mmCIF file with all atom_site columns, C-alpha atoms in Angstrom:
data_model
loop_
_atom_site.group_PDB
_atom_site.id
_atom_site.type_symbol
_atom_site.label_atom_id
_atom_site.label_alt_id
_atom_site.label_comp_id
_atom_site.label_asym_id
_atom_site.label_entity_id
_atom_site.label_seq_id
_atom_site.pdbx_PDB_ins_code
_atom_site.Cartn_x
_atom_site.Cartn_y
_atom_site.Cartn_z
_atom_site.occupancy
_atom_site.B_iso_or_equiv
_atom_site.pdbx_formal_charge
_atom_site.auth_seq_id
_atom_site.auth_comp_id
_atom_site.auth_asym_id
_atom_site.auth_atom_id
_atom_site.pdbx_PDB_model_num
ATOM 1   C CA . GLU A 1 1   ? -6.320  -9.908  2.502   1.00 0.00 ? 1   GLU A CA 1
ATOM 2   C CA . ALA A 1 2   ? -5.281  -6.738  0.853   1.00 0.00 ? 2   ALA A CA 1
ATOM 3   C CA . GLY A 1 3   ? -2.094  -5.134  1.997   1.00 0.00 ? 3   GLY A CA 1
ATOM 4   C CA . VAL A 1 4   ? -1.432  -1.118  1.983   1.00 0.00 ? 4   VAL A CA 1
ATOM 5   C CA . THR A 1 5   ? -2.310  0.494   -1.013  1.00 0.00 ? 5   THR A CA 1
ATOM 6   C CA . GLN A 1 6   ? -1.186  3.723   -2.201  1.00 0.00 ? 6   GLN A CA 1
ATOM 7   C CA . SER A 1 7   ? -2.029  6.032   -5.133  1.00 0.00 ? 7   SER A CA 1
ATOM 8   C CA . PRO A 1 8   ? -0.967  7.160   -7.392  1.00 0.00 ? 8   PRO A CA 1
ATOM 9   C CA . THR A 1 9   ? 2.258   5.105   -8.077  1.00 0.00 ? 9   THR A CA 1
ATOM 10  C CA . HIS A 1 10  ? 4.097   7.677   -9.755  1.00 0.00 ? 10  HIS A CA 1
ATOM 11  C CA . LEU A 1 11  ? 3.739   11.606  -9.719  1.00 0.00 ? 11  LEU A CA 1
ATOM 12  C CA . ILE A 1 12  ? 5.346   14.625  -11.261 1.00 0.00 ? 12  ILE A CA 1
ATOM 13  C CA . LYS A 1 13  ? 4.834   18.112  -10.118 1.00 0.00 ? 13  LYS A CA 1
ATOM 14  C CA . THR A 1 14  ? 6.368   21.445  -10.891 1.00 0.00 ? 14  THR A CA 1
ATOM 15  C CA . ARG A 1 15  ? 8.055   23.208  -8.351  1.00 0.00 ? 15  ARG A CA 1
ATOM 16  C CA . GLY A 1 16  ? 5.533   25.201  -6.139  1.00 0.00 ? 16  GLY A CA 1
ATOM 17  C CA . GLN A 1 17  ? 2.629   23.145  -6.863  1.00 0.00 ? 17  GLN A CA 1
ATOM 18  C CA . GLN A 1 18  ? 0.754   20.978  -4.534  1.00 0.00 ? 18  GLN A CA 1
ATOM 19  C CA . ALA A 1 19  ? 0.765   17.366  -4.255  1.00 0.00 ? 19  ALA A CA 1
ATOM 20  C CA . THR A 1 20  ? -1.806  14.839  -2.798  1.00 0.00 ? 20  THR A CA 1
ATOM 21  C CA . LEU A 1 21  ? -0.790  11.224  -2.252  1.00 0.00 ? 21  LEU A CA 1
ATOM 22  C CA . ARG A 1 22  ? -3.429  8.739   -0.612  1.00 0.00 ? 22  ARG A CA 1
ATOM 23  C CA . CYS A 1 23  ? -3.062  6.042   1.524   1.00 0.00 ? 23  CYS A CA 1
ATOM 24  C CA . SER A 1 24  ? -5.563  2.667   2.226   1.00 0.00 ? 24  SER A CA 1
ATOM 25  C CA . PRO A 1 25  ? -4.733  0.805   5.216   1.00 0.00 ? 25  PRO A CA 1
ATOM 26  C CA . ILE A 1 26  ? -4.906  -2.914  5.883   1.00 0.00 ? 26  ILE A CA 1
ATOM 27  C CA . SER A 1 27  ? -8.714  -3.849  6.889   1.00 0.00 ? 27  SER A CA 1
ATOM 28  C CA . GLY A 1 28  ? -8.719  -3.577  10.590  1.00 0.00 ? 28  GLY A CA 1
ATOM 29  C CA . HIS A 1 29  ? -5.769  -1.380  11.107  1.00 0.00 ? 29  HIS A CA 1
ATOM 30  C CA . THR A 1 30  ? -6.781  2.362   12.344  1.00 0.00 ? 30  THR A CA 1
ATOM 31  C CA . SER A 1 31  ? -2.974  3.777   12.603  1.00 0.00 ? 31  SER A CA 1
ATOM 32  C CA . VAL A 1 32  ? -1.415  5.218   9.631   1.00 0.00 ? 32  VAL A CA 1
ATOM 33  C CA . TYR A 1 33  ? 1.989   6.445   9.332   1.00 0.00 ? 33  TYR A CA 1
ATOM 34  C CA . TRP A 1 34  ? 3.537   8.350   6.196   1.00 0.00 ? 34  TRP A CA 1
ATOM 35  C CA . TYR A 1 35  ? 7.304   8.569   5.592   1.00 0.00 ? 35  TYR A CA 1
ATOM 36  C CA . GLN A 1 36  ? 9.811   10.231  3.264   1.00 0.00 ? 36  GLN A CA 1
ATOM 37  C CA . GLN A 1 37  ? 12.670  8.071   1.595   1.00 0.00 ? 37  GLN A CA 1
ATOM 38  C CA . ALA A 1 38  ? 14.899  10.564  0.011   1.00 0.00 ? 38  ALA A CA 1
ATOM 39  C CA . LEU A 1 39  ? 17.926  9.609   -1.910  1.00 0.00 ? 39  LEU A CA 1
ATOM 40  C CA . GLY A 1 40  ? 20.558  9.078   0.368   1.00 0.00 ? 40  GLY A CA 1
ATOM 41  C CA . LEU A 1 41  ? 18.391  10.336  3.837   1.00 0.00 ? 41  LEU A CA 1
ATOM 42  C CA . GLY A 1 42  ? 16.959  6.965   4.393   1.00 0.00 ? 42  GLY A CA 1
ATOM 43  C CA . LEU A 1 43  ? 13.654  6.664   5.844   1.00 0.00 ? 43  LEU A CA 1
ATOM 44  C CA . GLN A 1 44  ? 12.286  9.647   7.795   1.00 0.00 ? 44  GLN A CA 1
ATOM 45  C CA . PHE A 1 45  ? 8.963   10.079  9.597   1.00 0.00 ? 45  PHE A CA 1
ATOM 46  C CA . LEU A 1 46  ? 6.684   12.601  8.687   1.00 0.00 ? 46  LEU A CA 1
ATOM 47  C CA . LEU A 1 47  ? 3.136   11.876  10.271  1.00 0.00 ? 47  LEU A CA 1
ATOM 48  C CA . TRP A 1 48  ? 1.250   9.572   12.157  1.00 0.00 ? 48  TRP A CA 1
ATOM 49  C CA . TYR A 1 49  ? -2.608  9.435   12.258  1.00 0.00 ? 49  TYR A CA 1
ATOM 50  C CA . ASP A 1 50  ? -5.047  7.027   14.514  1.00 0.00 ? 50  ASP A CA 1
ATOM 51  C CA . GLU A 1 51  ? -8.720  7.431   15.073  1.00 0.00 ? 51  GLU A CA 1
ATOM 52  C CA . GLY A 1 52  ? -8.598  10.706  12.488  1.00 0.00 ? 52  GLY A CA 1
ATOM 53  C CA . GLU A 1 53  ? -6.220  12.378  14.804  1.00 0.00 ? 53  GLU A CA 1
ATOM 54  C CA . GLU A 1 54  ? -2.810  13.582  14.071  1.00 0.00 ? 54  GLU A CA 1
ATOM 55  C CA . ARG A 1 55  ? -0.685  11.830  17.055  1.00 0.00 ? 55  ARG A CA 1
ATOM 56  C CA . ASN A 1 56  ? 2.743   12.634  16.210  1.00 0.00 ? 56  ASN A CA 1
ATOM 57  C CA . ARG A 1 57  ? 4.475   14.707  13.765  1.00 0.00 ? 57  ARG A CA 1
ATOM 58  C CA . GLY A 1 58  ? 8.387   14.487  12.304  1.00 0.00 ? 58  GLY A CA 1
ATOM 59  C CA . ASN A 1 59  ? 10.519  17.451  11.829  1.00 0.00 ? 59  ASN A CA 1
ATOM 60  C CA . PHE A 1 60  ? 9.192   18.459  8.799   1.00 0.00 ? 60  PHE A CA 1
ATOM 61  C CA . PRO A 1 61  ? 7.831   22.125  7.725   1.00 0.00 ? 61  PRO A CA 1
ATOM 62  C CA . PRO A 1 62  ? 4.149   22.765  8.042   1.00 0.00 ? 62  PRO A CA 1
ATOM 63  C CA . ARG A 1 63  ? 3.784   22.364  4.291   1.00 0.00 ? 63  ARG A CA 1
ATOM 64  C CA . PHE A 1 64  ? 3.547   18.564  4.734   1.00 0.00 ? 64  PHE A CA 1
ATOM 65  C CA . SER A 1 65  ? 0.199   18.033  5.976   1.00 0.00 ? 65  SER A CA 1
ATOM 66  C CA . GLY A 1 66  ? -2.456  15.271  5.981   1.00 0.00 ? 66  GLY A CA 1
ATOM 67  C CA . ARG A 1 67  ? -5.511  13.914  7.346   1.00 0.00 ? 67  ARG A CA 1
ATOM 68  C CA . GLN A 1 68  ? -7.486  10.852  8.253   1.00 0.00 ? 68  GLN A CA 1
ATOM 69  C CA . PHE A 1 69  ? -11.064 10.003  6.823   1.00 0.00 ? 69  PHE A CA 1
ATOM 70  C CA . PRO A 1 70  ? -13.471 8.038   8.974   1.00 0.00 ? 70  PRO A CA 1
ATOM 71  C CA . ASN A 1 71  ? -12.779 5.071   6.976   1.00 0.00 ? 71  ASN A CA 1
ATOM 72  C CA . TYR A 1 72  ? -8.924  4.987   8.052   1.00 0.00 ? 72  TYR A CA 1
ATOM 73  C CA . SER A 1 73  ? -7.661  5.900   4.702   1.00 0.00 ? 73  SER A CA 1
ATOM 74  C CA . SER A 1 74  ? -5.355  8.876   4.757   1.00 0.00 ? 74  SER A CA 1
ATOM 75  C CA . GLU A 1 75  ? -3.958  11.730  2.426   1.00 0.00 ? 75  GLU A CA 1
ATOM 76  C CA . LEU A 1 76  ? -0.804  13.251  2.342   1.00 0.00 ? 76  LEU A CA 1
ATOM 77  C CA . ASN A 1 77  ? -0.483  16.785  1.225   1.00 0.00 ? 77  ASN A CA 1
ATOM 78  C CA . VAL A 1 78  ? 2.847   18.759  0.358   1.00 0.00 ? 78  VAL A CA 1
ATOM 79  C CA . ASN A 1 79  ? 2.265   22.366  -0.677  1.00 0.00 ? 79  ASN A CA 1
ATOM 80  C CA . ALA A 1 80  ? 4.407   24.588  -2.435  1.00 0.00 ? 80  ALA A CA 1
ATOM 81  C CA . LEU A 1 81  ? 6.500   21.711  -3.564  1.00 0.00 ? 81  LEU A CA 1
ATOM 82  C CA . GLU A 1 82  ? 10.206  22.414  -3.529  1.00 0.00 ? 82  GLU A CA 1
ATOM 83  C CA . LEU A 1 83  ? 13.028  20.288  -5.743  1.00 0.00 ? 83  LEU A CA 1
ATOM 84  C CA . GLU A 1 84  ? 14.391  18.686  -2.743  1.00 0.00 ? 84  GLU A CA 1
ATOM 85  C CA . ASP A 1 85  ? 10.810  16.864  -1.734  1.00 0.00 ? 85  ASP A CA 1
ATOM 86  C CA . SER A 1 86  ? 11.298  14.664  -4.571  1.00 0.00 ? 86  SER A CA 1
ATOM 87  C CA . ALA A 1 87  ? 11.132  11.331  -2.861  1.00 0.00 ? 87  ALA A CA 1
ATOM 88  C CA . LEU A 1 88  ? 9.743   7.795   -2.472  1.00 0.00 ? 88  LEU A CA 1
ATOM 89  C CA . TYR A 1 89  ? 6.884   8.613   -0.136  1.00 0.00 ? 89  TYR A CA 1
ATOM 90  C CA . LEU A 1 90  ? 5.699   5.331   1.887   1.00 0.00 ? 90  LEU A CA 1
ATOM 91  C CA . CYS A 1 91  ? 2.616   4.784   3.855   1.00 0.00 ? 91  CYS A CA 1
ATOM 92  C CA . ALA A 1 92  ? 2.229   2.197   6.732   1.00 0.00 ? 92  ALA A CA 1
ATOM 93  C CA . SER A 1 93  ? -0.530  0.982   8.778   1.00 0.00 ? 93  SER A CA 1
ATOM 94  C CA . SER A 1 94  ? -0.717  -0.995  12.124  1.00 0.00 ? 94  SER A CA 1
ATOM 95  C CA . PRO A 1 95  ? -3.635  -1.691  14.535  1.00 0.00 ? 95  PRO A CA 1
ATOM 96  C CA . ALA A 1 96  ? -4.625  0.708   17.060  1.00 0.00 ? 96  ALA A CA 1
ATOM 97  C CA . PRO A 1 97  ? -2.163  1.663   19.927  1.00 0.00 ? 97  PRO A CA 1
ATOM 98  C CA . GLY A 1 98  ? -2.733  -0.733  22.930  1.00 0.00 ? 98  GLY A CA 1
ATOM 99  C CA . GLN A 1 99  ? -4.732  -3.073  20.892  1.00 0.00 ? 99  GLN A CA 1
ATOM 100 C CA . GLY A 1 100 ? -1.756  -5.677  20.309  1.00 0.00 ? 100 GLY A CA 1
ATOM 101 C CA . GLY A 1 101 ? -0.034  -6.794  17.097  1.00 0.00 ? 101 GLY A CA 1
ATOM 102 C CA . PHE A 1 102 ? 1.555   -3.359  16.585  1.00 0.00 ? 102 PHE A CA 1
ATOM 103 C CA . GLU A 1 103 ? 3.951   -4.347  13.344  1.00 0.00 ? 103 GLU A CA 1
ATOM 104 C CA . ALA A 1 104 ? 3.765   -1.894  10.615  1.00 0.00 ? 104 ALA A CA 1
ATOM 105 C CA . PHE A 1 105 ? 3.174   -2.696  7.100   1.00 0.00 ? 105 PHE A CA 1
ATOM 106 C CA . PHE A 1 106 ? 4.038   -0.574  4.387   1.00 0.00 ? 106 PHE A CA 1
ATOM 107 C CA . GLY A 1 107 ? 2.753   0.013   0.777   1.00 0.00 ? 107 GLY A CA 1
ATOM 108 C CA . GLN A 1 108 ? 4.937   0.209   -2.236  1.00 0.00 ? 108 GLN A CA 1
ATOM 109 C CA . GLY A 1 109 ? 5.317   4.083   -2.220  1.00 0.00 ? 109 GLY A CA 1
ATOM 110 C CA . THR A 1 110 ? 4.650   6.991   -4.075  1.00 0.00 ? 110 THR A CA 1
ATOM 111 C CA . ARG A 1 111 ? 7.507   8.199   -6.395  1.00 0.00 ? 111 ARG A CA 1
ATOM 112 C CA . LEU A 1 112 ? 7.156   12.144  -6.234  1.00 0.00 ? 112 LEU A CA 1
ATOM 113 C CA . THR A 1 113 ? 9.468   14.143  -8.617  1.00 0.00 ? 113 THR A CA 1
ATOM 114 C CA . VAL A 1 114 ? 9.526   17.830  -8.618  1.00 0.00 ? 114 VAL A CA 1
ATOM 115 C CA . VAL A 1 115 ? 10.786  19.339  -11.427 1.00 0.00 ? 115 VAL A CA 1
ATOM 116 C CA . GLN B 2 1   ? 20.087  13.400  15.659  1.00 0.00 ? 1   GLN B CA 1
ATOM 117 C CA . GLN B 2 2   ? 20.626  9.668   14.148  1.00 0.00 ? 2   GLN B CA 1
ATOM 118 C CA . GLN B 2 3   ? 19.253  7.749   17.046  1.00 0.00 ? 3   GLN B CA 1
ATOM 119 C CA . VAL B 2 4   ? 19.826  4.230   15.227  1.00 0.00 ? 4   VAL B CA 1
ATOM 120 C CA . LYS B 2 5   ? 23.374  3.637   13.695  1.00 0.00 ? 5   LYS B CA 1
ATOM 121 C CA . GLN B 2 6   ? 23.610  0.897   11.234  1.00 0.00 ? 6   GLN B CA 1
ATOM 122 C CA . SER B 2 7   ? 26.506  -0.951  9.741   1.00 0.00 ? 7   SER B CA 1
ATOM 123 C CA . PRO B 2 8   ? 28.001  -1.557  7.358   1.00 0.00 ? 8   PRO B CA 1
ATOM 124 C CA . GLN B 2 9   ? 26.587  0.527   4.756   1.00 0.00 ? 9   GLN B CA 1
ATOM 125 C CA . SER B 2 10  ? 27.342  -2.322  2.022   1.00 0.00 ? 10  SER B CA 1
ATOM 126 C CA . LEU B 2 11  ? 28.067  -5.715  2.379   1.00 0.00 ? 11  LEU B CA 1
ATOM 127 C CA . ILE B 2 12  ? 28.797  -8.506  -0.315  1.00 0.00 ? 12  ILE B CA 1
ATOM 128 C CA . VAL B 2 13  ? 28.628  -12.236 0.933   1.00 0.00 ? 13  VAL B CA 1
ATOM 129 C CA . GLN B 2 14  ? 29.200  -15.548 -1.135  1.00 0.00 ? 14  GLN B CA 1
ATOM 130 C CA . LYS B 2 15  ? 25.904  -17.674 -1.617  1.00 0.00 ? 15  LYS B CA 1
ATOM 131 C CA . GLY B 2 16  ? 25.794  -20.025 1.313   1.00 0.00 ? 16  GLY B CA 1
ATOM 132 C CA . GLY B 2 17  ? 27.692  -17.486 3.653   1.00 0.00 ? 17  GLY B CA 1
ATOM 133 C CA . ILE B 2 18  ? 26.450  -15.749 6.552   1.00 0.00 ? 18  ILE B CA 1
ATOM 134 C CA . SER B 2 19  ? 25.218  -12.080 6.355   1.00 0.00 ? 19  SER B CA 1
ATOM 135 C CA . ILE B 2 20  ? 25.570  -10.106 9.496   1.00 0.00 ? 20  ILE B CA 1
ATOM 136 C CA . ILE B 2 21  ? 24.348  -6.493  10.003  1.00 0.00 ? 21  ILE B CA 1
ATOM 137 C CA . ASN B 2 22  ? 24.802  -4.421  13.119  1.00 0.00 ? 22  ASN B CA 1
ATOM 138 C CA . CYS B 2 23  ? 22.770  -1.680  14.828  1.00 0.00 ? 23  CYS B CA 1
ATOM 139 C CA . ALA B 2 24  ? 23.119  0.493   17.777  1.00 0.00 ? 24  ALA B CA 1
ATOM 140 C CA . TYR B 2 25  ? 20.174  2.814   19.552  1.00 0.00 ? 25  TYR B CA 1
ATOM 141 C CA . GLU B 2 26  ? 20.623  5.537   21.910  1.00 0.00 ? 26  GLU B CA 1
ATOM 142 C CA . ASN B 2 27  ? 17.412  6.080   23.484  1.00 0.00 ? 27  ASN B CA 1
ATOM 143 C CA . THR B 2 28  ? 16.782  3.402   26.217  1.00 0.00 ? 28  THR B CA 1
ATOM 144 C CA . ALA B 2 29  ? 13.010  4.048   25.917  1.00 0.00 ? 29  ALA B CA 1
ATOM 145 C CA . PHE B 2 30  ? 12.777  2.094   22.440  1.00 0.00 ? 30  PHE B CA 1
ATOM 146 C CA . ASP B 2 31  ? 11.118  -1.296  23.486  1.00 0.00 ? 31  ASP B CA 1
ATOM 147 C CA . TYR B 2 32  ? 10.437  -2.958  19.881  1.00 0.00 ? 32  TYR B CA 1
ATOM 148 C CA . PHE B 2 33  ? 13.179  -3.308  17.179  1.00 0.00 ? 33  PHE B CA 1
ATOM 149 C CA . PRO B 2 34  ? 12.037  -4.861  13.567  1.00 0.00 ? 34  PRO B CA 1
ATOM 150 C CA . TRP B 2 35  ? 14.065  -5.494  10.501  1.00 0.00 ? 35  TRP B CA 1
ATOM 151 C CA . TYR B 2 36  ? 12.970  -4.443  7.147   1.00 0.00 ? 36  TYR B CA 1
ATOM 152 C CA . GLN B 2 37  ? 13.663  -5.960  3.721   1.00 0.00 ? 37  GLN B CA 1
ATOM 153 C CA . GLN B 2 38  ? 13.436  -3.546  0.687   1.00 0.00 ? 38  GLN B CA 1
ATOM 154 C CA . PHE B 2 39  ? 13.925  -4.453  -2.858  1.00 0.00 ? 39  PHE B CA 1
ATOM 155 C CA . PRO B 2 40  ? 14.307  -1.866  -5.506  1.00 0.00 ? 40  PRO B CA 1
ATOM 156 C CA . GLY B 2 41  ? 10.960  0.146   -6.364  1.00 0.00 ? 41  GLY B CA 1
ATOM 157 C CA . LYS B 2 42  ? 9.137   -1.950  -3.553  1.00 0.00 ? 42  LYS B CA 1
ATOM 158 C CA . GLY B 2 43  ? 8.125   -0.555  -0.225  1.00 0.00 ? 43  GLY B CA 1
ATOM 159 C CA . PRO B 2 44  ? 9.729   -2.246  3.108   1.00 0.00 ? 44  PRO B CA 1
ATOM 160 C CA . ALA B 2 45  ? 8.679   -5.406  4.332   1.00 0.00 ? 45  ALA B CA 1
ATOM 161 C CA . LEU B 2 46  ? 8.475   -6.532  7.661   1.00 0.00 ? 46  LEU B CA 1
ATOM 162 C CA . LEU B 2 47  ? 11.431  -9.343  8.199   1.00 0.00 ? 47  LEU B CA 1
ATOM 163 C CA . ILE B 2 48  ? 11.496  -10.093 11.849  1.00 0.00 ? 48  ILE B CA 1
ATOM 164 C CA . ALA B 2 49  ? 11.415  -8.241  14.954  1.00 0.00 ? 49  ALA B CA 1
ATOM 165 C CA . ILE B 2 50  ? 12.228  -8.669  18.681  1.00 0.00 ? 50  ILE B CA 1
ATOM 166 C CA . ARG B 2 51  ? 11.449  -7.048  22.149  1.00 0.00 ? 51  ARG B CA 1
ATOM 167 C CA . PRO B 2 52  ? 14.027  -6.340  24.656  1.00 0.00 ? 52  PRO B CA 1
ATOM 168 C CA . ASP B 2 53  ? 13.197  -8.944  27.240  1.00 0.00 ? 53  ASP B CA 1
ATOM 169 C CA . VAL B 2 54  ? 14.620  -11.678 24.227  1.00 0.00 ? 54  VAL B CA 1
ATOM 170 C CA . SER B 2 55  ? 18.366  -11.960 23.434  1.00 0.00 ? 55  SER B CA 1
ATOM 171 C CA . GLU B 2 56  ? 17.809  -14.026 20.475  1.00 0.00 ? 56  GLU B CA 1
ATOM 172 C CA . LYS B 2 57  ? 14.936  -14.605 17.942  1.00 0.00 ? 57  LYS B CA 1
ATOM 173 C CA . LYS B 2 58  ? 15.194  -16.876 14.909  1.00 0.00 ? 58  LYS B CA 1
ATOM 174 C CA . GLU B 2 59  ? 12.826  -17.247 11.945  1.00 0.00 ? 59  GLU B CA 1
ATOM 175 C CA . GLY B 2 60  ? 13.976  -19.763 9.359   1.00 0.00 ? 60  GLY B CA 1
ATOM 176 C CA . ARG B 2 61  ? 17.360  -18.397 7.811   1.00 0.00 ? 61  ARG B CA 1
ATOM 177 C CA . PHE B 2 62  ? 16.824  -15.075 9.559   1.00 0.00 ? 62  PHE B CA 1
ATOM 178 C CA . THR B 2 63  ? 18.058  -14.266 13.356  1.00 0.00 ? 63  THR B CA 1
ATOM 179 C CA . ILE B 2 64  ? 18.200  -11.131 15.670  1.00 0.00 ? 64  ILE B CA 1
ATOM 180 C CA . SER B 2 65  ? 20.673  -11.229 18.317  1.00 0.00 ? 65  SER B CA 1
ATOM 181 C CA . PHE B 2 66  ? 19.892  -8.355  21.216  1.00 0.00 ? 66  PHE B CA 1
ATOM 182 C CA . ASN B 2 67  ? 22.297  -6.846  23.413  1.00 0.00 ? 67  ASN B CA 1
ATOM 183 C CA . LYS B 2 68  ? 20.087  -4.510  25.875  1.00 0.00 ? 68  LYS B CA 1
ATOM 184 C CA . SER B 2 69  ? 23.240  -3.520  28.110  1.00 0.00 ? 69  SER B CA 1
ATOM 185 C CA . ALA B 2 70  ? 25.291  -2.569  24.961  1.00 0.00 ? 70  ALA B CA 1
ATOM 186 C CA . LYS B 2 71  ? 22.179  -1.125  23.125  1.00 0.00 ? 71  LYS B CA 1
ATOM 187 C CA . GLN B 2 72  ? 22.971  -2.763  20.109  1.00 0.00 ? 72  GLN B CA 1
ATOM 188 C CA . PHE B 2 73  ? 21.057  -5.689  18.050  1.00 0.00 ? 73  PHE B CA 1
ATOM 189 C CA . SER B 2 74  ? 22.130  -7.224  14.608  1.00 0.00 ? 74  SER B CA 1
ATOM 190 C CA . LEU B 2 75  ? 20.280  -9.519  11.936  1.00 0.00 ? 75  LEU B CA 1
ATOM 191 C CA . HIS B 2 76  ? 22.105  -12.430 10.663  1.00 0.00 ? 76  HIS B CA 1
ATOM 192 C CA . ILE B 2 77  ? 21.172  -14.286 7.438   1.00 0.00 ? 77  ILE B CA 1
ATOM 193 C CA . MET B 2 78  ? 22.601  -17.926 7.487   1.00 0.00 ? 78  MET B CA 1
ATOM 194 C CA . ASP B 2 79  ? 22.910  -19.504 4.021   1.00 0.00 ? 79  ASP B CA 1
ATOM 195 C CA . SER B 2 80  ? 22.479  -16.396 2.157   1.00 0.00 ? 80  SER B CA 1
ATOM 196 C CA . GLN B 2 81  ? 21.039  -16.578 -1.167  1.00 0.00 ? 81  GLN B CA 1
ATOM 197 C CA . PRO B 2 82  ? 21.161  -14.605 -4.391  1.00 0.00 ? 82  PRO B CA 1
ATOM 198 C CA . GLY B 2 83  ? 17.463  -13.768 -3.526  1.00 0.00 ? 83  GLY B CA 1
ATOM 199 C CA . ASP B 2 84  ? 18.420  -12.091 -0.331  1.00 0.00 ? 84  ASP B CA 1
ATOM 200 C CA . SER B 2 85  ? 20.121  -9.384  -1.909  1.00 0.00 ? 85  SER B CA 1
ATOM 201 C CA . ALA B 2 86  ? 18.469  -6.023  -0.956  1.00 0.00 ? 86  ALA B CA 1
ATOM 202 C CA . THR B 2 87  ? 18.484  -3.464  1.098   1.00 0.00 ? 87  THR B CA 1
ATOM 203 C CA . TYR B 2 88  ? 17.898  -4.265  4.696   1.00 0.00 ? 88  TYR B CA 1
ATOM 204 C CA . PHE B 2 89  ? 17.005  -1.574  7.626   1.00 0.00 ? 89  PHE B CA 1
ATOM 205 C CA . CYS B 2 90  ? 16.912  -1.923  11.183  1.00 0.00 ? 90  CYS B CA 1
ATOM 206 C CA . ALA B 2 91  ? 14.310  0.088   12.937  1.00 0.00 ? 91  ALA B CA 1
ATOM 207 C CA . ALA B 2 92  ? 13.179  1.058   16.821  1.00 0.00 ? 92  ALA B CA 1
ATOM 208 C CA . SER B 2 93  ? 10.173  2.159   18.353  1.00 0.00 ? 93  SER B CA 1
ATOM 209 C CA . LYS B 2 94  ? 8.263   2.397   21.318  1.00 0.00 ? 94  LYS B CA 1
ATOM 210 C CA . GLY B 2 95  ? 5.717   0.233   20.204  1.00 0.00 ? 95  GLY B CA 1
ATOM 211 C CA . LEU B 2 96  ? 5.043   -1.763  23.486  1.00 0.00 ? 96  LEU B CA 1
ATOM 212 C CA . THR B 2 97  ? 4.187   1.360   25.702  1.00 0.00 ? 97  THR B CA 1
ATOM 213 C CA . GLY B 2 98  ? 1.362   2.173   23.313  1.00 0.00 ? 98  GLY B CA 1
ATOM 214 C CA . GLY B 2 99  ? 2.896   5.443   21.993  1.00 0.00 ? 99  GLY B CA 1
ATOM 215 C CA . GLY B 2 100 ? 2.236   4.063   18.638  1.00 0.00 ? 100 GLY B CA 1
ATOM 216 C CA . ASN B 2 101 ? 5.002   2.357   15.827  1.00 0.00 ? 101 ASN B CA 1
ATOM 217 C CA . LYS B 2 102 ? 6.666   5.669   15.064  1.00 0.00 ? 102 LYS B CA 1
ATOM 218 C CA . LEU B 2 103 ? 10.003  4.032   13.552  1.00 0.00 ? 103 LEU B CA 1
ATOM 219 C CA . THR B 2 104 ? 13.360  5.458   13.839  1.00 0.00 ? 104 THR B CA 1
ATOM 220 C CA . PHE B 2 105 ? 15.214  3.658   11.003  1.00 0.00 ? 105 PHE B CA 1
ATOM 221 C CA . GLY B 2 106 ? 18.839  2.900   10.469  1.00 0.00 ? 106 GLY B CA 1
ATOM 222 C CA . THR B 2 107 ? 20.483  3.941   7.638   1.00 0.00 ? 107 THR B CA 1
ATOM 223 C CA . GLY B 2 108 ? 20.291  0.900   5.564   1.00 0.00 ? 108 GLY B CA 1
ATOM 224 C CA . THR B 2 109 ? 22.524  -1.841  4.509   1.00 0.00 ? 109 THR B CA 1
ATOM 225 C CA . GLN B 2 110 ? 22.775  -2.792  0.807   1.00 0.00 ? 110 GLN B CA 1
ATOM 226 C CA . LEU B 2 111 ? 23.444  -6.666  0.808   1.00 0.00 ? 111 LEU B CA 1
ATOM 227 C CA . LYS B 2 112 ? 25.089  -8.439  -2.106  1.00 0.00 ? 112 LYS B CA 1
ATOM 228 C CA . VAL B 2 113 ? 24.995  -12.431 -2.634  1.00 0.00 ? 113 VAL B CA 1
ATOM 229 C CA . GLU B 2 114 ? 27.113  -13.265 -5.254  1.00 0.00 ? 114 GLU B CA 1
ATOM 230 C CA . LEU B 2 115 ? 26.948  -16.869 -6.642  1.00 0.00 ? 115 LEU B CA 1
#
């Protein structure tokens, strides 16, 4: 069974540009979570999507946004990139809330570098 | 506000020794406490998890001890091996109450197991 897959593996953008990161959850999982792992700041919760809806949002500015598609894959968009957005962006998936087996499994991440 | 405090920041253990990492949480609504292992350039991998109605859980060489009254939990790695050298993160969520598995992470412990 395939795990959580993220693309691209690496992404280099210029300050002010937009970045789009993609995530495919484990088959059968409906919830997708996005986290930012910046150097020295640990893992910070960004967004949670389930059944196509945004369920929760972390303490990040509105230029961090995303969506979830009918096949449960997800996209994270970061607009007006700033140098401090450079980080490893991790996607995790888990079964639907209340469906049991709520463990979250992570992908390998997308390394975003803003220059 | 850091809701999960993790210590130590780094740890060096001799091969065959016991590695102990501690975490403390503040939010009594947390009801699910996983530990993740992360190797450089990889996403975090779920290692073991515990619920607050259990005081200890063991899986192979890995044991979680949980103290609900003190709001503390710890990871013990028995017979530590060089292959265990990685960064370990504790986390907490309200997953059992159906609120999804939005994880609040500790700051991580870099473990090095020396020969």
